[in-house]
One Martini backbone bead per residue (centre of mass of N, CA, C, O) as a GRO file, in nm:
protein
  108
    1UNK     BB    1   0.350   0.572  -0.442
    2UNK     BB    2   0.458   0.758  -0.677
    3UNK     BB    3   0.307   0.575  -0.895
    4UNK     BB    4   0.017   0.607  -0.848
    5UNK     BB    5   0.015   0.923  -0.868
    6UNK     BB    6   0.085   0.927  -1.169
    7UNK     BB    7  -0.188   0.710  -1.217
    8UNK     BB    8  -0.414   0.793  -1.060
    9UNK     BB    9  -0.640   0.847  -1.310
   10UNK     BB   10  -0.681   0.531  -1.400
   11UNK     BB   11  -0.778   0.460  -1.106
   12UNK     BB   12  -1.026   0.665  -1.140
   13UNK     BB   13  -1.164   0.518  -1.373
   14UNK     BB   14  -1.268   0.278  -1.185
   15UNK     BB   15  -1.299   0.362  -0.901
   16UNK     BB   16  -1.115   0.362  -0.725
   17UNK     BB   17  -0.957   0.346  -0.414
   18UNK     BB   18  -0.703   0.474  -0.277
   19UNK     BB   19  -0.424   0.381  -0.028
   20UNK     BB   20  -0.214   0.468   0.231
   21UNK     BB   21   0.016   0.278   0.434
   22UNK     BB   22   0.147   0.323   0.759
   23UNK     BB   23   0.370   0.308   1.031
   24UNK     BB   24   0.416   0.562   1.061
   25UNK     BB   25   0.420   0.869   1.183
   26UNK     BB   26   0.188   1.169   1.102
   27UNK     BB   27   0.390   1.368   1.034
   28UNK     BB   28   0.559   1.157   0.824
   29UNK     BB   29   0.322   1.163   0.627
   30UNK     BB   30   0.251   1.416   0.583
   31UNK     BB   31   0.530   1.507   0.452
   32UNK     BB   32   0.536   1.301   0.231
   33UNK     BB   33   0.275   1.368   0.095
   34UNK     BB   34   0.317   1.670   0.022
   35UNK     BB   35   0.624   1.634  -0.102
   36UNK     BB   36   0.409   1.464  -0.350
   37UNK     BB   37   0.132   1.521  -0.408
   38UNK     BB   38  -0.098   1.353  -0.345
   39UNK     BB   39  -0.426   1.228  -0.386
   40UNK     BB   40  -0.420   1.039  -0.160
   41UNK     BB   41  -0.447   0.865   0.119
   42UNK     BB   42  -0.223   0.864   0.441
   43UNK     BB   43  -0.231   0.621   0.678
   44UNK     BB   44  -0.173   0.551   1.011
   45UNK     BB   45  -0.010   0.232   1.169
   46UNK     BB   46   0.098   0.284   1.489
   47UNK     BB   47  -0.005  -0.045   1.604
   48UNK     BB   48  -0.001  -0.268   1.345
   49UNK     BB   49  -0.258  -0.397   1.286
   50UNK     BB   50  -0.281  -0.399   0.968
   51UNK     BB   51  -0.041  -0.524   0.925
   52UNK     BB   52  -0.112  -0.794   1.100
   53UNK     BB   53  -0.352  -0.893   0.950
   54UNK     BB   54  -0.253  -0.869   0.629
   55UNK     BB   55   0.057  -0.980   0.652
   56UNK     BB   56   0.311  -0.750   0.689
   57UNK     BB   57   0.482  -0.793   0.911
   58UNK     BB   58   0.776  -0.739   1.103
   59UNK     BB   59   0.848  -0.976   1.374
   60UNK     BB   60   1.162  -1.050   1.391
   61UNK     BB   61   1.386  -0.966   1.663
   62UNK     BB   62   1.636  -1.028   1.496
   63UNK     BB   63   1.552  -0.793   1.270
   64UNK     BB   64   1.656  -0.475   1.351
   65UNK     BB   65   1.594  -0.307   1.082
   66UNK     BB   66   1.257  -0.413   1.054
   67UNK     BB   67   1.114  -0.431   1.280
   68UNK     BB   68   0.796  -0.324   1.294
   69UNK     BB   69   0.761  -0.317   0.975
   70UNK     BB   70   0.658  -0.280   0.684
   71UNK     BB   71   0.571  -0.453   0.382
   72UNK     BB   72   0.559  -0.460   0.056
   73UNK     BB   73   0.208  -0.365  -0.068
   74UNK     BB   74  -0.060  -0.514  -0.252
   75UNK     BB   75  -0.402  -0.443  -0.234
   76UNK     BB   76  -0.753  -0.579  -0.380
   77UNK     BB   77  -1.052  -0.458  -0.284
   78UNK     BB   78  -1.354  -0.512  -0.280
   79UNK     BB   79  -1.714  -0.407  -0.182
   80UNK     BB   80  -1.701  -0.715   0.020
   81UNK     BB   81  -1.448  -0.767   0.124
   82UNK     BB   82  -1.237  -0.880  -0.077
   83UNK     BB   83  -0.971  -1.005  -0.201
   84UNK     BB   84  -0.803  -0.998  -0.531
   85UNK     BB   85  -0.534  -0.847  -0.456
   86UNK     BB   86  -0.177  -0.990  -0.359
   87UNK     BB   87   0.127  -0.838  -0.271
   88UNK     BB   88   0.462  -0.954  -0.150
   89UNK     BB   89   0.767  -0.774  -0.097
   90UNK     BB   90   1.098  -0.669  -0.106
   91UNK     BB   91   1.320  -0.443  -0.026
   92UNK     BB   92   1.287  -0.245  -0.331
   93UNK     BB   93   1.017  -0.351  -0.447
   94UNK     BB   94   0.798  -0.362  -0.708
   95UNK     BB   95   0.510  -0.313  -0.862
   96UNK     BB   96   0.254  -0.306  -1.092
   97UNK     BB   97   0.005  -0.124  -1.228
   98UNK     BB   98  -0.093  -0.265  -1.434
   99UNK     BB   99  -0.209  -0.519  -1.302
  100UNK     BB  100  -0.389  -0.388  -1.055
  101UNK     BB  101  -0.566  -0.278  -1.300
  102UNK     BB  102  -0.652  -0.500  -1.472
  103UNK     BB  103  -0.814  -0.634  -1.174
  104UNK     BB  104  -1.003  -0.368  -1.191
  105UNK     BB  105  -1.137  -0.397  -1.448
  106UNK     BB  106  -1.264  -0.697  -1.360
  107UNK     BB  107  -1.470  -0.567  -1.128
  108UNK     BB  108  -1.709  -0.394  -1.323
   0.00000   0.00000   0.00000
C-alpha cells in the first residue's frame, strides 16, 4: 500500500479511485493509515464478505498462520463494476504498479 502512497498523483492523474481493504479490525486500519499518511481510504473487512467474494481468502485451516487472512491482491474495477485487472500474488511479493497504470490508463 505504501507504493501506492508514493505514486498516489499518477493514479489520481487517471481518475482512478485508489481503495485499501483489509481483514483487520478498524483501530489497526486507522493506525495503519495515519502512521503512513495514506491520501486513500482503508477500509476493514472484518467480516471478510469482501475478501471471499473477490477469491481472496485463505480459507483452509490447515495454515494456521494465513487461515482467515486475505492474501495480496489488486484489482482495477472499471465504472460498469467490471474487473478489467487482477492480480493475486503469495505473501511478501508485490505487483508493480507500473502495470496497474497502464490498464487505468487504457480506460479512458
Amino acid at each position: 500500500m505504501r507504493s501506492f502512497e508514493q505514486q498516489y498523483s499518477k493514479f489520481d492523474e487517471t481518475n482512478a479511485q485508489v481503495l485499501g481493504v483489509s481483514v483487520d479490525l478498524g483501530r489497526a486500519n486507522n493506525a495503519f493509515a495515519g502512521t503512513n499518511s495514506f491520501s486513500f481510504p482503508l477500509l476493514s473487512d472484518t467480516e471478510r464478505v469482501t475478501a471471499k467474494s473477490y477469491g481472496v481468502l485463505y480459507d483452509d485451516p490447515k495454515d494456521s498462520v494465513l487461515f482467515r487472512r486475505a492474501k495480496r491482491s489488486w484489482f482495477v474495477i472499471d465504472k460498469e463494476g467490471i474487473i478489467r485487472y487482477a492480480k493475486i500474488t503469495g505473501p511478501g511479493e508485490f505487483d508493480k504498479n507500473d502495470e496497474i497504470l497502464k490498464v487505468l490508463s487504457g480506460l479512458k
